[in-house]
Amino acid sequence: MAPHHQDHDNDRPSKRVKVMDTTDAAETTPATTVLPTVALFQLARGHLDAQWNQREAVIKQSREITRESKKLIVMLQRHDPKVAFAESEMATFPAAKAKVLQMLSKLAAQFKSRQEFHRYSSNVKHCIQEFLEAVAFHHFLEFRRMIPFDDARLLLESLGLQLMPQDYIMGISDVSGEVMRFATNAATKGNTQWVEASRTYLQDFYHACLSLDASFNENDMNRKIDTTRESLLKVERLAYDLAIRQCEQKMFRKDQDVVMQDTTAQ
Amino acid sequence: MDANVQVREVIKDRVKTIDLQLQAIQRRLLQSVDDKLAAVRSDLQALAQLVPEHQFYRYTRLYTSLLQTLCFVVAWQTYLASETVVTPEQVAERIGLPVELDHEIAESHIPLENLLHGLVQLPSELMCVRCVNCAAQQDCDRPLRIRAFVQELYSGFQLLNLKNDPLRRHYDVVKYDAKKIEEVVCDIKLRQLSRQS
């Protein structure tokens, strides 16, 4: 099969010349002329590697932020319903919150431009929603209302990130569960005020959810609306139970008074 | 948010029309499609105008496969014309949008991955359409050239550190295509059908 070798050489006459050129050049200068295809793929490799590394860093930071945000929410849940809400009362809360804000700034610094944010938006979506949940819950405890979109957006933009409407709504939806938990705690301590406030909040929020039209097509959203509804029903039940118990107590005291009067009369 | 949804809808519509045009082109790849490509190009320019500023990646999911197919068509055309691997500059010129290489481009552009996706589809097309047909039609030099071309592409792709994403899967397919082309070439050589043997 002698022709074998010749075949290979004659395959691509133009390429053969190029290959010989590079070997000649290699003998004379260290900087060889590289085939354009190879150059393209070397460039592509650098580009893809850099992008992959950045994505990994973003994902890692995003996970940490999610964890820290969850810790914030746990801290907030420990707030005593009887006391008026003041951030300073919970010793570790301000420091923890500042830590999360700093982490978010660091994350935002990774993005070289506004456009870059969208490139990784699917990776950071979750941590932004979690952070928003903490912020919104905080807002509820302080003002008993939903945090407006613009306030949330401005907060995130001050950190260098962008708030997409979908992320806002998804983050806010999770607050319903936290409010329900908080209301349950308050109810066990007999605190009607907070239970009522929670119920009002959840009712308003649920109605707002219903007014969202179907163009907002996230499947998760429907699940979250259902969860909100369940939280609302639980809190309404709690309010009902508390009210009944209070009526009973009033009646019990009235009966007690009657009994006391009878005994003293005798 | 409604504005966002509207923009998405309009973009989706445009993408669909361009897609149809591309499909028509793909069916007739062996013939000259320059005029159709020009129509696609102007539609793509209009699409690029639709995307709000700085939000190219926000809607990227809607048109990424479109761009991949477009890159593939251009790469195929280039091969037919000159049997070389298309360069990013050529792609940018034919399609009318810059290709993102080493620096970031703010306006609408073609991300490098889409170009790679286009290139990675070449070997299978070559294999199906050209290699076997050529051998059947007694054009026995072409498969040899095809093999060298695919080897060049394949070794290029081997340079990349691919992760477990769609590009990686296409790249795995290239391996099999290269093997099949090798088999065809082997058949030809065994029977000494090539004029050069």
Coordinates of C-alpha atoms in Angstrom, one line a residue, chain A:
Chain A
M1 CA 0.0 0.0 0.0
A2 CA 2.7 2.4 -1.0
P3 CA 0.4 5.1 -2.2
H4 CA -0.8 5.5 1.3
H5 CA 1.6 8.2 2.3
Q6 CA 1.1 10.1 -0.9
D7 CA -2.6 10.2 -0.4
H8 CA -2.3 12.0 2.8
D9 CA 0.0 14.6 1.3
N10 CA -2.2 15.2 -1.7
D11 CA -5.4 15.5 0.3
R12 CA -5.4 19.2 0.7
P13 CA -2.8 20.8 -1.4
S14 CA -3.3 24.2 0.0
K15 CA -3.2 22.9 3.5
R16 CA -0.1 21.0 2.8
V17 CA 1.7 24.1 1.9
K18 CA 0.5 25.8 5.0
V19 CA 1.7 23.0 7.2
M20 CA 5.1 23.0 5.6
D21 CA 5.2 26.8 6.2
T22 CA 4.7 26.4 9.9
T23 CA 7.3 23.8 10.3
D24 CA 9.8 26.0 8.4
A25 CA 8.8 28.9 10.6
A26 CA 9.2 26.8 13.7
E27 CA 12.8 26.2 12.8
T28 CA 13.6 29.8 12.5
T29 CA 11.4 31.7 14.9
P30 CA 9.6 30.5 18.1
A31 CA 6.4 32.4 17.2
T32 CA 4.8 30.1 14.7
T33 CA 1.9 31.0 12.4
V34 CA -1.1 29.2 13.7
L35 CA -3.9 27.9 11.5
P36 CA -6.8 30.2 11.7
T37 CA -9.1 27.4 12.9
V38 CA -6.8 26.6 15.7
A39 CA -6.6 30.2 16.6
L40 CA -10.3 30.5 16.7
F41 CA -10.7 27.5 19.0
Q42 CA -8.0 28.7 21.3
L43 CA -9.8 32.0 21.6
A44 CA -13.0 30.2 22.1
R45 CA -11.5 28.1 24.9
G46 CA -10.3 31.2 26.7
H47 CA -13.6 32.8 26.3
L48 CA -15.6 29.8 27.5
D49 CA -13.3 29.0 30.4
A50 CA -13.6 32.6 31.7
Q51 CA -17.3 32.5 31.4
W52 CA -17.6 29.1 33.1
N53 CA -15.4 30.3 36.0
Q54 CA -17.4 33.4 36.5
R55 CA -20.6 31.5 36.5
E56 CA -19.2 29.1 39.1
A57 CA -18.2 32.0 41.3
V58 CA -21.6 33.6 40.9
I59 CA -23.4 30.4 41.8
K60 CA -21.3 29.9 44.9
Q61 CA -21.8 33.4 46.2
S62 CA -25.5 33.2 45.4
R63 CA -25.8 30.0 47.5
E64 CA -24.1 31.7 50.4
I65 CA -26.4 34.7 50.2
T66 CA -29.4 32.5 50.2
R67 CA -28.2 30.8 53.3
E68 CA -27.6 34.0 55.1
S69 CA -30.9 35.4 54.1
K70 CA -32.6 32.4 55.6
K71 CA -30.8 33.0 58.8
L72 CA -32.1 36.6 58.8
I73 CA -35.6 35.3 58.5
V74 CA -35.1 32.9 61.5
M75 CA -33.8 35.8 63.5
L76 CA -36.8 37.9 62.7
Q77 CA -39.2 35.2 63.7
R78 CA -37.8 35.4 67.2
H79 CA -39.2 38.9 67.6
D80 CA -41.4 39.1 70.6
P81 CA -44.9 40.1 69.4
K82 CA -45.7 42.1 72.6
V83 CA -42.9 44.5 72.0
A84 CA -42.9 47.2 69.3
F85 CA -40.5 46.3 66.5
A86 CA -37.2 48.0 66.7
E87 CA -34.2 46.7 64.9
S88 CA -31.9 47.5 67.7
E89 CA -33.7 45.2 70.1
M90 CA -32.4 42.1 68.4
A91 CA -28.7 42.3 69.2
T92 CA -27.3 40.3 66.3
F93 CA -29.8 41.3 63.6
P94 CA -28.2 44.6 62.3
A95 CA -24.8 43.0 61.9
A96 CA -26.3 40.0 60.1
K97 CA -28.2 42.2 57.8
A98 CA -25.2 44.3 57.0
K99 CA -23.3 41.1 56.2
V100 CA -25.9 40.1 53.6
L101 CA -25.9 43.5 52.1
Q102 CA -22.2 43.4 51.7
M103 CA -22.3 40.0 50.1
L104 CA -24.8 41.2 47.6
S105 CA -22.6 44.2 46.7
K106 CA -19.7 41.8 46.2
L107 CA -21.8 39.7 43.9
A108 CA -22.9 42.7 41.9
A109 CA -19.3 43.8 41.6
Q110 CA -18.7 40.6 39.6
F111 CA -20.8 41.8 36.8
K112 CA -18.9 44.1 34.5
S113 CA -22.0 45.8 33.2
R114 CA -25.8 46.0 33.4
Q115 CA -26.0 43.5 30.5
E116 CA -23.9 41.0 32.4
F117 CA -26.5 40.8 35.1
H118 CA -29.0 39.3 32.7
R119 CA -26.5 36.8 31.6
Y120 CA -26.4 35.2 35.0
S121 CA -29.9 36.2 36.1
S122 CA -31.0 32.6 36.2
N123 CA -28.2 31.8 38.6
V124 CA -28.8 34.7 41.0
K125 CA -32.6 34.7 40.8
H126 CA -33.0 32.4 43.8
C127 CA -30.8 34.4 46.1
I128 CA -32.4 37.6 45.2
Q129 CA -35.8 36.2 45.9
E130 CA -34.7 34.8 49.3
F131 CA -33.1 38.2 50.2
L132 CA -36.3 39.9 49.2
E133 CA -38.3 37.6 51.4
A134 CA -36.2 38.6 54.4
V135 CA -36.5 42.3 53.6
A136 CA -40.2 42.1 53.0
F137 CA -40.7 40.2 56.2
H138 CA -38.7 42.8 58.1
H139 CA -40.9 45.5 56.5
F140 CA -44.0 43.7 57.6
L141 CA -42.8 43.5 61.2
E142 CA -41.9 47.1 61.2
F143 CA -44.8 48.6 59.2
R144 CA -47.4 45.8 59.0
R145 CA -47.6 46.3 55.3
M146 CA -46.2 45.0 52.0
I147 CA -43.0 46.6 50.9
P148 CA -43.7 48.5 47.6
F149 CA -41.9 47.4 44.4
D150 CA -40.1 50.7 44.0
D151 CA -38.6 50.6 47.4
A152 CA -37.4 47.1 46.9
R153 CA -36.0 47.9 43.4
L154 CA -34.2 51.0 44.7
L155 CA -32.6 48.9 47.5
L156 CA -31.3 46.4 45.1
E157 CA -30.1 49.0 42.6
S158 CA -28.2 50.7 45.4
L159 CA -26.3 47.4 45.8
G160 CA -25.6 47.2 42.1
L161 CA -28.2 44.6 41.2
Q162 CA -31.5 44.8 39.3
L163 CA -34.9 43.7 40.5
M164 CA -37.0 41.9 37.9
P165 CA -40.8 42.1 38.6
Q166 CA -41.0 38.3 38.6
D167 CA -38.4 38.0 41.3
Y168 CA -40.1 40.6 43.4
I169 CA -43.4 38.8 43.3
M170 CA -41.9 35.4 43.9
G171 CA -39.9 36.7 46.9
I172 CA -43.0 38.5 48.4
S173 CA -45.1 35.4 48.0
D174 CA -42.9 33.4 50.4
V175 CA -43.4 36.0 53.1
S176 CA -47.0 34.8 53.5
G177 CA -45.7 31.6 55.0
E178 CA -43.5 33.5 57.4
V179 CA -46.3 35.8 58.4
M180 CA -48.5 32.8 59.1
R181 CA -45.8 31.3 61.3
F182 CA -45.4 34.5 63.1
A183 CA -49.1 34.8 63.6
T184 CA -49.2 31.3 65.0
N185 CA -46.6 32.2 67.6
A186 CA -48.4 35.4 68.5
A187 CA -51.6 33.4 68.9
T188 CA -50.1 31.0 71.3
K189 CA -49.2 34.0 73.4
G190 CA -52.7 35.4 73.1
N191 CA -51.6 38.4 71.1
T192 CA -54.8 39.3 69.1
Q193 CA -53.3 42.5 67.7
W194 CA -50.6 40.7 65.6
V195 CA -52.9 38.0 64.5
E196 CA -55.4 40.5 63.2
A197 CA -52.6 42.5 61.5
S198 CA -51.3 39.3 59.9
R199 CA -54.8 38.4 58.7
T200 CA -55.3 41.8 57.1
Y201 CA -51.9 41.6 55.4
L202 CA -52.6 38.2 54.0
Q203 CA -56.0 39.1 52.8
D204 CA -54.7 42.1 51.0
F205 CA -51.8 40.2 49.5
Y206 CA -54.0 37.3 48.4
H207 CA -56.4 39.6 46.6
A208 CA -53.4 41.3 44.9
C209 CA -52.2 37.9 43.8
L210 CA -55.5 37.1 42.2
S211 CA -55.4 40.2 40.2
L212 CA -52.3 39.1 38.4
D213 CA -53.3 37.9 35.0
A214 CA -52.2 34.7 33.4
S215 CA -49.5 36.3 31.3
F216 CA -47.2 35.9 34.2
N217 CA -46.7 32.3 33.3
E218 CA -44.5 30.8 36.0
N219 CA -45.6 27.5 37.2
D220 CA -44.1 28.1 40.6
M221 CA -46.3 31.2 40.9
N222 CA -49.5 29.2 40.9
R223 CA -48.1 26.9 43.6
K224 CA -47.1 30.0 45.7
I225 CA -50.5 31.5 45.3
D226 CA -52.0 28.3 46.6
T227 CA -49.6 28.3 49.6
T228 CA -50.5 31.9 50.3
R229 CA -54.2 30.9 50.3
E230 CA -53.5 28.2 52.8
S231 CA -51.6 30.5 55.1
L232 CA -54.4 33.0 54.9
L233 CA -57.0 30.4 55.8
K234 CA -54.9 29.2 58.8
V235 CA -54.5 32.8 60.1
E236 CA -58.2 33.4 59.6
R237 CA -58.9 30.3 61.6
L238 CA -56.5 31.5 64.3
A239 CA -58.2 34.8 64.5
Y240 CA -61.5 33.1 64.8
D241 CA -60.3 30.8 67.6
L242 CA -58.8 33.7 69.5
A243 CA -62.0 35.7 69.2
I244 CA -64.1 32.7 70.4
R245 CA -61.8 32.2 73.4
Q246 CA -62.0 35.8 74.3
C247 CA -65.8 35.7 74.3
E248 CA -65.7 32.6 76.4
Q249 CA -63.4 34.3 78.9
K250 CA -65.6 37.3 79.1
M251 CA -68.6 35.1 79.8
F252 CA -66.6 33.1 82.3
R253 CA -65.6 36.2 84.1
K254 CA -69.2 37.4 84.1
D255 CA -70.3 34.1 85.5
Q256 CA -67.6 34.3 88.1
D257 CA -68.8 37.7 89.1
V258 CA -72.3 36.4 89.4
V259 CA -71.1 33.5 91.5
M260 CA -69.0 35.9 93.7
Q261 CA -72.1 38.1 94.1
D262 CA -74.2 35.2 95.1
T263 CA -71.6 33.9 97.6
T264 CA -71.0 37.4 99.1
A265 CA -74.8 38.0 99.2
Q266 CA -75.1 34.9 101.2

